[in-house]
Coordinates of C-alpha atoms and ligand atoms in Angstrom, one line a residue:
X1 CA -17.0 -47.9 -18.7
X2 CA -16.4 -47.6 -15.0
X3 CA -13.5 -45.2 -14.9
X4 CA -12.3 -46.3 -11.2
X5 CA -11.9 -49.6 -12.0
X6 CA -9.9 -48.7 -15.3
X7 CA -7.8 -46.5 -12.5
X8 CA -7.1 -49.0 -10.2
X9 CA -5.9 -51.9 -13.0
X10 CA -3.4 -48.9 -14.4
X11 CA -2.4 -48.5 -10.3
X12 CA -2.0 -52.2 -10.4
X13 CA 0.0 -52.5 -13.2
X14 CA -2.2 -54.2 -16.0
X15 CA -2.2 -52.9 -19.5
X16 CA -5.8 -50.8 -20.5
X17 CA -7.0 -51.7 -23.5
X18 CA -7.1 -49.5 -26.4
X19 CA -10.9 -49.2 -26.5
X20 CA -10.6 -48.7 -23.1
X21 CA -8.3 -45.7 -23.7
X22 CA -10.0 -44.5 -26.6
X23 CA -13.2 -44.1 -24.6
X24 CA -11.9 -42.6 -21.4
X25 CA -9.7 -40.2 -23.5
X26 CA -12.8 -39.3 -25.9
X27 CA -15.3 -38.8 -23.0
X28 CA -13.2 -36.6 -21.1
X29 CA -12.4 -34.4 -24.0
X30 CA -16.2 -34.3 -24.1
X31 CA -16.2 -33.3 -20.6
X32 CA -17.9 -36.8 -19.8
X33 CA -15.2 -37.5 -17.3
X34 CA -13.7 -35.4 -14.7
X35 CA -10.8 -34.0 -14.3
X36 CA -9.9 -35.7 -10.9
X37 CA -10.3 -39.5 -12.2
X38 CA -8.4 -38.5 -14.9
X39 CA -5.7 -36.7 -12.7
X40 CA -6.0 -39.9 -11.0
X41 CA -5.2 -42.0 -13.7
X42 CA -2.5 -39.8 -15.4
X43 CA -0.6 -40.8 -11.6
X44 CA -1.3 -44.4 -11.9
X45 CA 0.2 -44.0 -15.9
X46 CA 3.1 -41.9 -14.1
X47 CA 4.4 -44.6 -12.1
X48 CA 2.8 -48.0 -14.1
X49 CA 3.9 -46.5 -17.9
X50 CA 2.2 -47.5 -21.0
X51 CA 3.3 -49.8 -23.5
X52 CA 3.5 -48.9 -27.4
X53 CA 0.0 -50.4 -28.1
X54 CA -1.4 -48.2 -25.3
X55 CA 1.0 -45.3 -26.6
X56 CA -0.8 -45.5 -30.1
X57 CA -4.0 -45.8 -28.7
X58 CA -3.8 -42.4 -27.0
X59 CA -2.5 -40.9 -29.7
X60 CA -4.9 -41.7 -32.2
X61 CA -7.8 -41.1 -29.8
X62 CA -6.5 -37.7 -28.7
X63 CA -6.0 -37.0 -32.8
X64 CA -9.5 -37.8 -33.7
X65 CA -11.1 -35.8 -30.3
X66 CA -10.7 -33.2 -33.1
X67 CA -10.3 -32.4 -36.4
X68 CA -7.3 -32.1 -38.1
X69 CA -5.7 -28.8 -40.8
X70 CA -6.7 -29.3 -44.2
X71 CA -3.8 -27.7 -46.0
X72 CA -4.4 -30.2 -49.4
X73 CA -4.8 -26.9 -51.5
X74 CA -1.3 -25.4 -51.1
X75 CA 1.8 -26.7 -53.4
X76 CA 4.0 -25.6 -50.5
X77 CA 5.5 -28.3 -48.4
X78 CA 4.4 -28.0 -44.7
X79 CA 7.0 -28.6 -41.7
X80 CA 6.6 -27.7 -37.8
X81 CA 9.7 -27.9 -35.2
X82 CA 8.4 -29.0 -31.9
X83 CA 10.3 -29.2 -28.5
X84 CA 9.9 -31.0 -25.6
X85 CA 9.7 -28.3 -23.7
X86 CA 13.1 -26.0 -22.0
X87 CA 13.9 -22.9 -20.5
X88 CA 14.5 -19.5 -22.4
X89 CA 13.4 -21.9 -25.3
X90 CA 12.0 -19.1 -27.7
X91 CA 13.6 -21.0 -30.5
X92 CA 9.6 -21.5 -32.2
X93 CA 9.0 -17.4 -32.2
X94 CA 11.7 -17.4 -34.5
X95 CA 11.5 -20.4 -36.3
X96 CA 8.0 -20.3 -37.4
X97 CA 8.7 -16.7 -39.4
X98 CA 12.0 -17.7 -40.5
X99 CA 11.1 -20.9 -42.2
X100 CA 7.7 -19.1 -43.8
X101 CA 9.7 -16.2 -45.4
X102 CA 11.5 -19.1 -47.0
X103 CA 8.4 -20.0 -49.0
X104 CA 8.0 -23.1 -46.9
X105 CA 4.4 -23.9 -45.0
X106 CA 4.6 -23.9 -41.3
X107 CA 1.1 -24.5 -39.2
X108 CA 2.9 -24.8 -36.0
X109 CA 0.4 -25.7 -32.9
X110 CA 2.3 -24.9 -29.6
X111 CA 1.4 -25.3 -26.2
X112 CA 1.5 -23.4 -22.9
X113 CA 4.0 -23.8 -19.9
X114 CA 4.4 -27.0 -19.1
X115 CA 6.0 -27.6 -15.2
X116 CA 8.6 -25.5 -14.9
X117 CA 8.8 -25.1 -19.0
X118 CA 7.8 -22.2 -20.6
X119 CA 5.1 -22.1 -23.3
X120 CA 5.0 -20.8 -26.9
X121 CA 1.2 -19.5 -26.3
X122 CA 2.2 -18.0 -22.9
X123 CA 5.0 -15.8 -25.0
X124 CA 2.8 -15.1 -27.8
X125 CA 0.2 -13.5 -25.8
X126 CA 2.1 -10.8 -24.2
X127 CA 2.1 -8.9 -27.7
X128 CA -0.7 -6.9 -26.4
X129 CA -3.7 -8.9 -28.6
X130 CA -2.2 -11.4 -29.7
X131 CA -4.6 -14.1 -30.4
X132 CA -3.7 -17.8 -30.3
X133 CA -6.9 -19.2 -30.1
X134 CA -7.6 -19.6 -33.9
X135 CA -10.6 -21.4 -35.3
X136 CA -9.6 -24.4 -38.1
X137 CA -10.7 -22.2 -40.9
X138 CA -9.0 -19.0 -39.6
X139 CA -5.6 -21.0 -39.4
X140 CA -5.9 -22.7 -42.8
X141 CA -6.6 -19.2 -44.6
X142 CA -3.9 -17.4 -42.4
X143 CA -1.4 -20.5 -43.5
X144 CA -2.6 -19.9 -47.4
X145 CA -2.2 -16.2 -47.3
X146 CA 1.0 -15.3 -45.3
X147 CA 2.8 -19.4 -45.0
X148 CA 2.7 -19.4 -41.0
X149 CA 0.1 -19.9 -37.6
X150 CA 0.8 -20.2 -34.5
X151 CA -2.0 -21.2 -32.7
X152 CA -3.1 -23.3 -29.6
X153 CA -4.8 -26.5 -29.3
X154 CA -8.9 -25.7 -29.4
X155 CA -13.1 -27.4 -29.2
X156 CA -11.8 -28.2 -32.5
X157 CA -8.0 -29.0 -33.0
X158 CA -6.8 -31.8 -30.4
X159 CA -9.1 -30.8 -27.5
X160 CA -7.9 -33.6 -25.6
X161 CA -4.4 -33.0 -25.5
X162 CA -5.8 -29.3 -24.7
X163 CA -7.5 -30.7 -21.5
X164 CA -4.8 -33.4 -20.9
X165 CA -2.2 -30.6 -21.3
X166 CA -3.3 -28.5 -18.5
X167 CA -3.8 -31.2 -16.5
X168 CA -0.6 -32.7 -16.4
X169 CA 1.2 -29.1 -15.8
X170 CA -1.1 -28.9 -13.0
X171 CA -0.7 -32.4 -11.5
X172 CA 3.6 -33.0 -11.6
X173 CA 2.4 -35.8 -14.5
X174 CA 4.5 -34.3 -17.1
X175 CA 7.4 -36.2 -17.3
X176 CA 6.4 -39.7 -18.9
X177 CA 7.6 -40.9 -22.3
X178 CA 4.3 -42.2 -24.1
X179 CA 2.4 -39.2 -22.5
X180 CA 4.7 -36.6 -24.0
X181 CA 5.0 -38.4 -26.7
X182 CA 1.1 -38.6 -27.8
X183 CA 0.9 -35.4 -26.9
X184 CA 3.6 -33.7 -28.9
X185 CA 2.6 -36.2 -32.1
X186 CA -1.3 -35.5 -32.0
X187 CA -0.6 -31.9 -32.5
X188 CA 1.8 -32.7 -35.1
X189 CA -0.5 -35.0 -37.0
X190 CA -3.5 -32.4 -36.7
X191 CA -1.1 -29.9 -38.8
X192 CA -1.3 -31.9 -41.8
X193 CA 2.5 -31.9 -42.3
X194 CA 4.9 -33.3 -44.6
X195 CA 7.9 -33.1 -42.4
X196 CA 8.6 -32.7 -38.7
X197 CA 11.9 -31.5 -36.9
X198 CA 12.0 -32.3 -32.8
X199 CA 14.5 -31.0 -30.6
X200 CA 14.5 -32.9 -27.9
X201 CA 16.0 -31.5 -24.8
X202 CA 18.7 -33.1 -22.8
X203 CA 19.6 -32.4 -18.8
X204 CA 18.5 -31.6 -15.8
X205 CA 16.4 -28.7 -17.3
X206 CA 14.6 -31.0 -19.5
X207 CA 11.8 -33.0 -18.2
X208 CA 14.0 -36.5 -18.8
X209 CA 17.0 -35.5 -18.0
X210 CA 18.9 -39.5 -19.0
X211 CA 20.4 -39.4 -23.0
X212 CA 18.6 -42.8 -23.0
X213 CA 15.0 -41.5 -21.9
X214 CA 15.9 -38.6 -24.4
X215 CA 16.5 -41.4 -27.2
X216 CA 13.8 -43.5 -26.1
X217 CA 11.2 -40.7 -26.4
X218 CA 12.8 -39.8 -30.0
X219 CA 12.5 -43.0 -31.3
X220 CA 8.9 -43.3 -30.0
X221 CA 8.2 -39.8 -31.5
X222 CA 9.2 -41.4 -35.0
X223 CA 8.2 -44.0 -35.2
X224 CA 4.2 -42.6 -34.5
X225 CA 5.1 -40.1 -37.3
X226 CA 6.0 -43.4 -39.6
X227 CA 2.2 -44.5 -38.8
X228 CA 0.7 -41.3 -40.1
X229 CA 3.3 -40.8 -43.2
X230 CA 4.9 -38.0 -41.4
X231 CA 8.6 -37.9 -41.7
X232 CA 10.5 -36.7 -38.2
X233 CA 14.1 -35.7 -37.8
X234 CA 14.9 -35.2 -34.1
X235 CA 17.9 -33.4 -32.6
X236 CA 18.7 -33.4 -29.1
X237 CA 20.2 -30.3 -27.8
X238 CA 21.6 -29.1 -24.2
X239 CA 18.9 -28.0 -21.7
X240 CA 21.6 -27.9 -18.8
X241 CA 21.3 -24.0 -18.6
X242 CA 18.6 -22.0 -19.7
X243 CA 19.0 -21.1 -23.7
X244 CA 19.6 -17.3 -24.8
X245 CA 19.6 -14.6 -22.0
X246 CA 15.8 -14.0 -21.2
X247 CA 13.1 -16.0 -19.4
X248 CA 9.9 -15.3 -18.8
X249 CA 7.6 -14.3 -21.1
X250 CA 7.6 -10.7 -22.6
X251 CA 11.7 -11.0 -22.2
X252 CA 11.8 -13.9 -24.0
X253 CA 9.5 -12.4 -27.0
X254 CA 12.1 -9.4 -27.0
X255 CA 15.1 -11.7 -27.5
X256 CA 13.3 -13.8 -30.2
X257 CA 12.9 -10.1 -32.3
X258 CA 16.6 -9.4 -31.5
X259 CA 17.5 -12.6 -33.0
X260 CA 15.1 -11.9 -36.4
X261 CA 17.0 -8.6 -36.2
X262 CA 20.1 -10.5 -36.7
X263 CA 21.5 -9.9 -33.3
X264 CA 20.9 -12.2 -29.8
X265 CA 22.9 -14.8 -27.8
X266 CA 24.8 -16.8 -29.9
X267 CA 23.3 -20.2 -28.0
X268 CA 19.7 -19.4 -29.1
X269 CA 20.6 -18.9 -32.5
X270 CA 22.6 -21.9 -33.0
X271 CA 20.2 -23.8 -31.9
X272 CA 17.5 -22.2 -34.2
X273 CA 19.7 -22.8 -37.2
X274 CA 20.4 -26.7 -36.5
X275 CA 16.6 -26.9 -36.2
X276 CA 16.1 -24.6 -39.0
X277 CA 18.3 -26.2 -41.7
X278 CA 16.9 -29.6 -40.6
X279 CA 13.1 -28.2 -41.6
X280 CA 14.6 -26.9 -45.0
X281 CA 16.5 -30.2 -45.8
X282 CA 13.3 -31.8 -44.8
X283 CA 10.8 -29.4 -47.3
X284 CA 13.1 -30.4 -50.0
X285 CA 14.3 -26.9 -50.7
X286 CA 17.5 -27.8 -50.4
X287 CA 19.7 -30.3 -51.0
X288 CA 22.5 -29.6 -47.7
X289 CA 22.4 -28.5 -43.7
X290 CA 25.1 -25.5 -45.0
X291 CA 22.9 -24.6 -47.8
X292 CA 19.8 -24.1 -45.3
X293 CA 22.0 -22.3 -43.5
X294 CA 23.0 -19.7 -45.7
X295 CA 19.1 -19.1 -47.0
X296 CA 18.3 -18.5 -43.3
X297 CA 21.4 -16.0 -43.0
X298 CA 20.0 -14.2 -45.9
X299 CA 16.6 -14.1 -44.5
X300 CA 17.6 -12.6 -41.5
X301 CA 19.9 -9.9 -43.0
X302 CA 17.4 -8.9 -45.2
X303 CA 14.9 -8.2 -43.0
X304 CA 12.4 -10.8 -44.7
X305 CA 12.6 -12.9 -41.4
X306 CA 11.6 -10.2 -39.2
X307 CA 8.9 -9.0 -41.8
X308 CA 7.3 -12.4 -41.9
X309 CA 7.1 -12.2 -37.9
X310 CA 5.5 -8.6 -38.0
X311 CA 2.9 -10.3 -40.6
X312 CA 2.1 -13.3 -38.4
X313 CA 1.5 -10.7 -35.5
X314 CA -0.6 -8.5 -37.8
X315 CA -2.7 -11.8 -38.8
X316 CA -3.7 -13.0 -35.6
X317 CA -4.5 -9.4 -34.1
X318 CA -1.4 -8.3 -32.3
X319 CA 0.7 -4.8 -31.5
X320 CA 2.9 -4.7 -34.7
X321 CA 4.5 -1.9 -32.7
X322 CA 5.9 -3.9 -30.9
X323 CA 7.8 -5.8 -33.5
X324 CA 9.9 -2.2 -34.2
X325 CA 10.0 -1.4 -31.2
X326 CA 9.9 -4.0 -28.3
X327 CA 10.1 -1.6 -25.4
X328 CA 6.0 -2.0 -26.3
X329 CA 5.7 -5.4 -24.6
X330 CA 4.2 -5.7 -21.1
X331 CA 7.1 -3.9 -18.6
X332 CA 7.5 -5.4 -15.0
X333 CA 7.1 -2.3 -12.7
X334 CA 10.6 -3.1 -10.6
X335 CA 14.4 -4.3 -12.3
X336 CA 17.1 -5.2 -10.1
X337 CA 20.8 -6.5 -11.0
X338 CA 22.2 -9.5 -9.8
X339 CA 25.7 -9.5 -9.3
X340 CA 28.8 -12.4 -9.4
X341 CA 29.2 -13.0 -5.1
X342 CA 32.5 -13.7 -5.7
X343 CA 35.6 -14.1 -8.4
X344 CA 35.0 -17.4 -10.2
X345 CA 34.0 -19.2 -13.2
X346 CA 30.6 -20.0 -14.1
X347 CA 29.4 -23.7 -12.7
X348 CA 26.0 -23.8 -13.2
X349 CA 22.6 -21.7 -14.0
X350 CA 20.5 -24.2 -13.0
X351 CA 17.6 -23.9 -15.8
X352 CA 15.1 -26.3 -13.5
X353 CA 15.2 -23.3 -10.4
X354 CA 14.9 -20.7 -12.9
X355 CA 12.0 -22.4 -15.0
X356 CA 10.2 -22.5 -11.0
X357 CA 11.4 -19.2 -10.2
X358 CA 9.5 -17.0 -13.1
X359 CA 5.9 -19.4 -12.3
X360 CA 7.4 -18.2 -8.7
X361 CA 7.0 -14.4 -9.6
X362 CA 4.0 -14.4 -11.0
X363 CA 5.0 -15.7 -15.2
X364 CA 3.6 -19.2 -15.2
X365 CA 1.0 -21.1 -13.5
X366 CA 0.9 -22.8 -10.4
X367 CA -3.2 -24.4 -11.3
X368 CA -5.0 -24.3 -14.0
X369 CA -7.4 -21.1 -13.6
X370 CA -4.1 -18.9 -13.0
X371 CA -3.6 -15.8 -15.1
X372 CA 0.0 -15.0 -15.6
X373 CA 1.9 -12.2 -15.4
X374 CA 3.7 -11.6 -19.1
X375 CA 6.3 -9.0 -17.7
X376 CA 8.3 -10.9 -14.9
X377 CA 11.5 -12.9 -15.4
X378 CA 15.0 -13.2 -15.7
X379 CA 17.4 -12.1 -17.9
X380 CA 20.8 -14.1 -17.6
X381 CA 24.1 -13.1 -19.0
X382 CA 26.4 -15.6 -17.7
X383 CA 26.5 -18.7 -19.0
X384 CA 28.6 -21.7 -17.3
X385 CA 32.3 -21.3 -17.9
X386 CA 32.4 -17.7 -18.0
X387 CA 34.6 -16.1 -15.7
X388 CA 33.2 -13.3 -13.8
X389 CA 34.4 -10.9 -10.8
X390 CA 33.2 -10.0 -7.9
X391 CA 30.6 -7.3 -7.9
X392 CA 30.2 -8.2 -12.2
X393 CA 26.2 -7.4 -13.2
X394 CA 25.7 -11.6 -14.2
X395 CA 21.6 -10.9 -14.1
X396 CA 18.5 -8.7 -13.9
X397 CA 15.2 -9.5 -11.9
X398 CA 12.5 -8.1 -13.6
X399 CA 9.1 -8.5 -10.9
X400 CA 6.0 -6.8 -9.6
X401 CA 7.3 -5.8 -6.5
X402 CA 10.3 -5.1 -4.5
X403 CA 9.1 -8.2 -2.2
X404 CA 9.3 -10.1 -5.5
X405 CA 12.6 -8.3 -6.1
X406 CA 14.1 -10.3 -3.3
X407 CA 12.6 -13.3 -4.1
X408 CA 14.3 -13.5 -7.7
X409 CA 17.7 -12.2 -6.1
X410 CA 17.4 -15.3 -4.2
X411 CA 16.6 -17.9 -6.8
X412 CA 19.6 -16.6 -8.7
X413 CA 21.8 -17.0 -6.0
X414 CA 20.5 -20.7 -5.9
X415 CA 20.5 -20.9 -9.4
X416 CA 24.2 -19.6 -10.7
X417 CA 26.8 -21.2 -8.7
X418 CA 30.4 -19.7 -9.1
X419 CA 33.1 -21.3 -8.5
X420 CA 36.8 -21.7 -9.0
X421 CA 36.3 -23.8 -12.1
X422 CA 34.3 -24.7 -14.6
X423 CA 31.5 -28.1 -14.5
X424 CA 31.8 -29.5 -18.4
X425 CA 28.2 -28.1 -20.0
X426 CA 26.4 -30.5 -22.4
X427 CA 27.3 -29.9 -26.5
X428 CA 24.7 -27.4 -27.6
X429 CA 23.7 -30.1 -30.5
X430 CA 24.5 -33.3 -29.3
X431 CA 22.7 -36.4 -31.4
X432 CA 20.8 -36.5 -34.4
X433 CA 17.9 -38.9 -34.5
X434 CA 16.3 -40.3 -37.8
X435 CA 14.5 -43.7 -38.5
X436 CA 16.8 -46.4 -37.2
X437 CA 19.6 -44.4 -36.9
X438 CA 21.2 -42.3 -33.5
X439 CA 24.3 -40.2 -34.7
X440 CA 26.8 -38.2 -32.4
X441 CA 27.3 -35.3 -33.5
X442 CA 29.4 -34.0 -30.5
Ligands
URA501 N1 5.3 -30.5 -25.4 C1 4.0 -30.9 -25.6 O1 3.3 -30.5 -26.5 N2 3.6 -31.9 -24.8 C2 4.4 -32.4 -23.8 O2 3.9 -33.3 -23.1 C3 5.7 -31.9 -23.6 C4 6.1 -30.9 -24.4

């Protein structure tokens, strides 16, 4: 294999062959390749695509660069939610417990941030030891014993998509269907699952912000779970302001507890329970959406939800402090409010700046060695169509230094545009996606 010759026919527009794919995919993995021819050719796939036969062909070969959960020994069913990646989304730190508590399965592999998208690992790991690098056997045991994992992609799980991952975040080559898409369905495949839920975001804060892109990339999601007997459901959901109040990722931990403590922002938990009733329809545990729905409302008043978390944090080596008492979790030194400029109504928070401005102060990565900083972000009470008055408290700033300070004031002031009326926000749940079908739910 000459890799720059694979290169330039991708930068010319010819089709790779699978083999072709397979190999280059399988060698870097191994660390065979390196990371700037395939930088290199993840640009050339950015602007030249890949068809469905190359699509598959990455998939599989970035499945079989590891090995995959063997779960075979539990009567549960297994089902993971997996999204394409948002802002505030900390829909999968409550999911994962709240499904579990139900007696269903849930080996959820997550990634980290992702351009300006935040990362289920990157929120995980500011529970002070909380460890997402699990082996294969220490995830399948933790899955018997307590019915959850949430781990990160390893040498032995998906290692390419690990590589490919980072690479992408690190290179603007996010945002291309049959790249998402292998990389979202070879973790899902790895887990061993019996059931799959997507939420697939829609707008300018999600990575393709067209309802047709958003559709396309469901479909292609499904129909790679049809070819490995894994049954997906995919619901697209707004990602035109950031979801829930907090982001960055120590905030955003906080708010996922509040919400297993049956409080938080009324977006962030509808969300979680569309997603949520479409895994337990899914497991077969029950027969309706409104049925799911009332198990998860019990789960969370009872205070099972919230005890399956501390378990899961327990498990994989974290502060179960913190899961009484938040206030635990990494604490940005400065806080500032942000207050409405004006009288007004709510346009736009503008989840794309706000995504940009936490990597900005210090929470996510701008390459690939970067450490982040857990305890920086935003937290964001207005949300479009509120009215608000001049002088109101709309957001905080939480940074590592009153430069920093600044720096947040003024990506909100980009960020949340008042005005004297409203912009019309996307439905919170807007389509359901199965096999052949695309319903409006709006
Ligand atoms: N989530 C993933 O795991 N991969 C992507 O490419 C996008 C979102």
């Amino acid at each position: 294999m000459i890799v720059p010759r694979l290169i330039e026919r991708k930068r010319n527009g010819e089709p790779l062959e699978a083999s072709e794919l397979r190999e280059l995919v399988l060698e870097h993995a191994a660390g065979r390749v390196p990371d700037y021819q395939m930088a290199a050719l993840l640009m050339a796939i950015y602007f030249r695509g890949l068809d469905r036969t190359e699509m598959n062909a990455l998939m599989d070969a970035m499945l079989d660069s590891g090995k995959r959960l063997d779960l075979s020994r539990l009567k549960t069913p297994r089902v993971d939610k997996h999204s394409t990646g948002g802002v505030g989304d900390k829909v999968s730190l409550v999911l994962a417990p709240l499904i579990a508590s139900l007696g269903i399965a849930v080996p959820m592999m997550s990634g980290r941030g992702l351009g300006h998208t935040g990362g289920t690992l990157d929120k995980l790991e500011s529970i002070p030891g909380f460890r997402t690098s699990l082996t294969l056997g220490e995830a399948e045991k933790q899955i018997a014993e307590i019915g959850c994992a949430m781990l990160g992609q390893s040498q032995e799980i998906v290692p390419a998509d690990r590589k490919l991952y980072a690479l992408r975040d690190a290179t603007a080559t996010v945002e291309v269907i049959p790249l998402i898409a292998a990389s979202i369905m070879s973790k899902k495949i790895a887990e061993s699952l019996s059931g799959l839920v997507l939420d697939i975001k829609r707008g300018p804060g999600s990575f393709l912000p067209e309802l047709a892109d958003e559709i396309r990339l469901a479909e292609a999601m499904i129909d790679l779970g049809a070819q490995h007997a894994c049954p997906v459901v995919a619901l697209v959901t707004a990602m035109d302001r950031p979801l829930g109040y907090a982001c960055g990722n120590a905030l955003e931990v906080a708010e996922a507890i509040e919400v297993l403590n049956g409080g938080g922002p009324q977006d962030l938990i509808e969300v979680t329970f569309a997603l949520g009733a479409e895994m337990l329809v899914l497991s077969t545990l029950v027969p309706t959406r409104e049925a799911a729905r009332a198990m998860m409302d019990t789960a969370i008043r009872s205070g099972r939800a919230l005890a399956k978390f501390e378990e899961l944090v327990v498990a994989q080596g974290g502060d179960k402090g913190v899961v009484g008492n938040p206030e635990r979790l990494p604490k940005a030194r400065h806080r500032a409010e942000f207050v409405a400029p004006r009288d007004g109504v709510v346009q736009t928070v503008d989840p794309r700046a706000i995504g940009y401005g936490v990597i900005e102060l210090g929470g996510g990565r701008r390459n690939m060695e970067d450490k982040i900083d857990p305890s920086v972000g935003f937290v964001i009470t207005a949300k479009p169509g509120d009215r608000v008055r001049s002088g109101e408290p709309v957001a905080s700033v939480y940074a590592r230094s009153k430069d920093d300070l600044e720096v947040g004031r003024l990506i909100l002031g980009e960020a949340i545009v008042i005005s004297d009326s409203a912009a019309t926000s996307l439905p919170l749940v807007s389509h359901r996606i199965t096999a052949g079908e695309v319903e409006s739910l709006a």
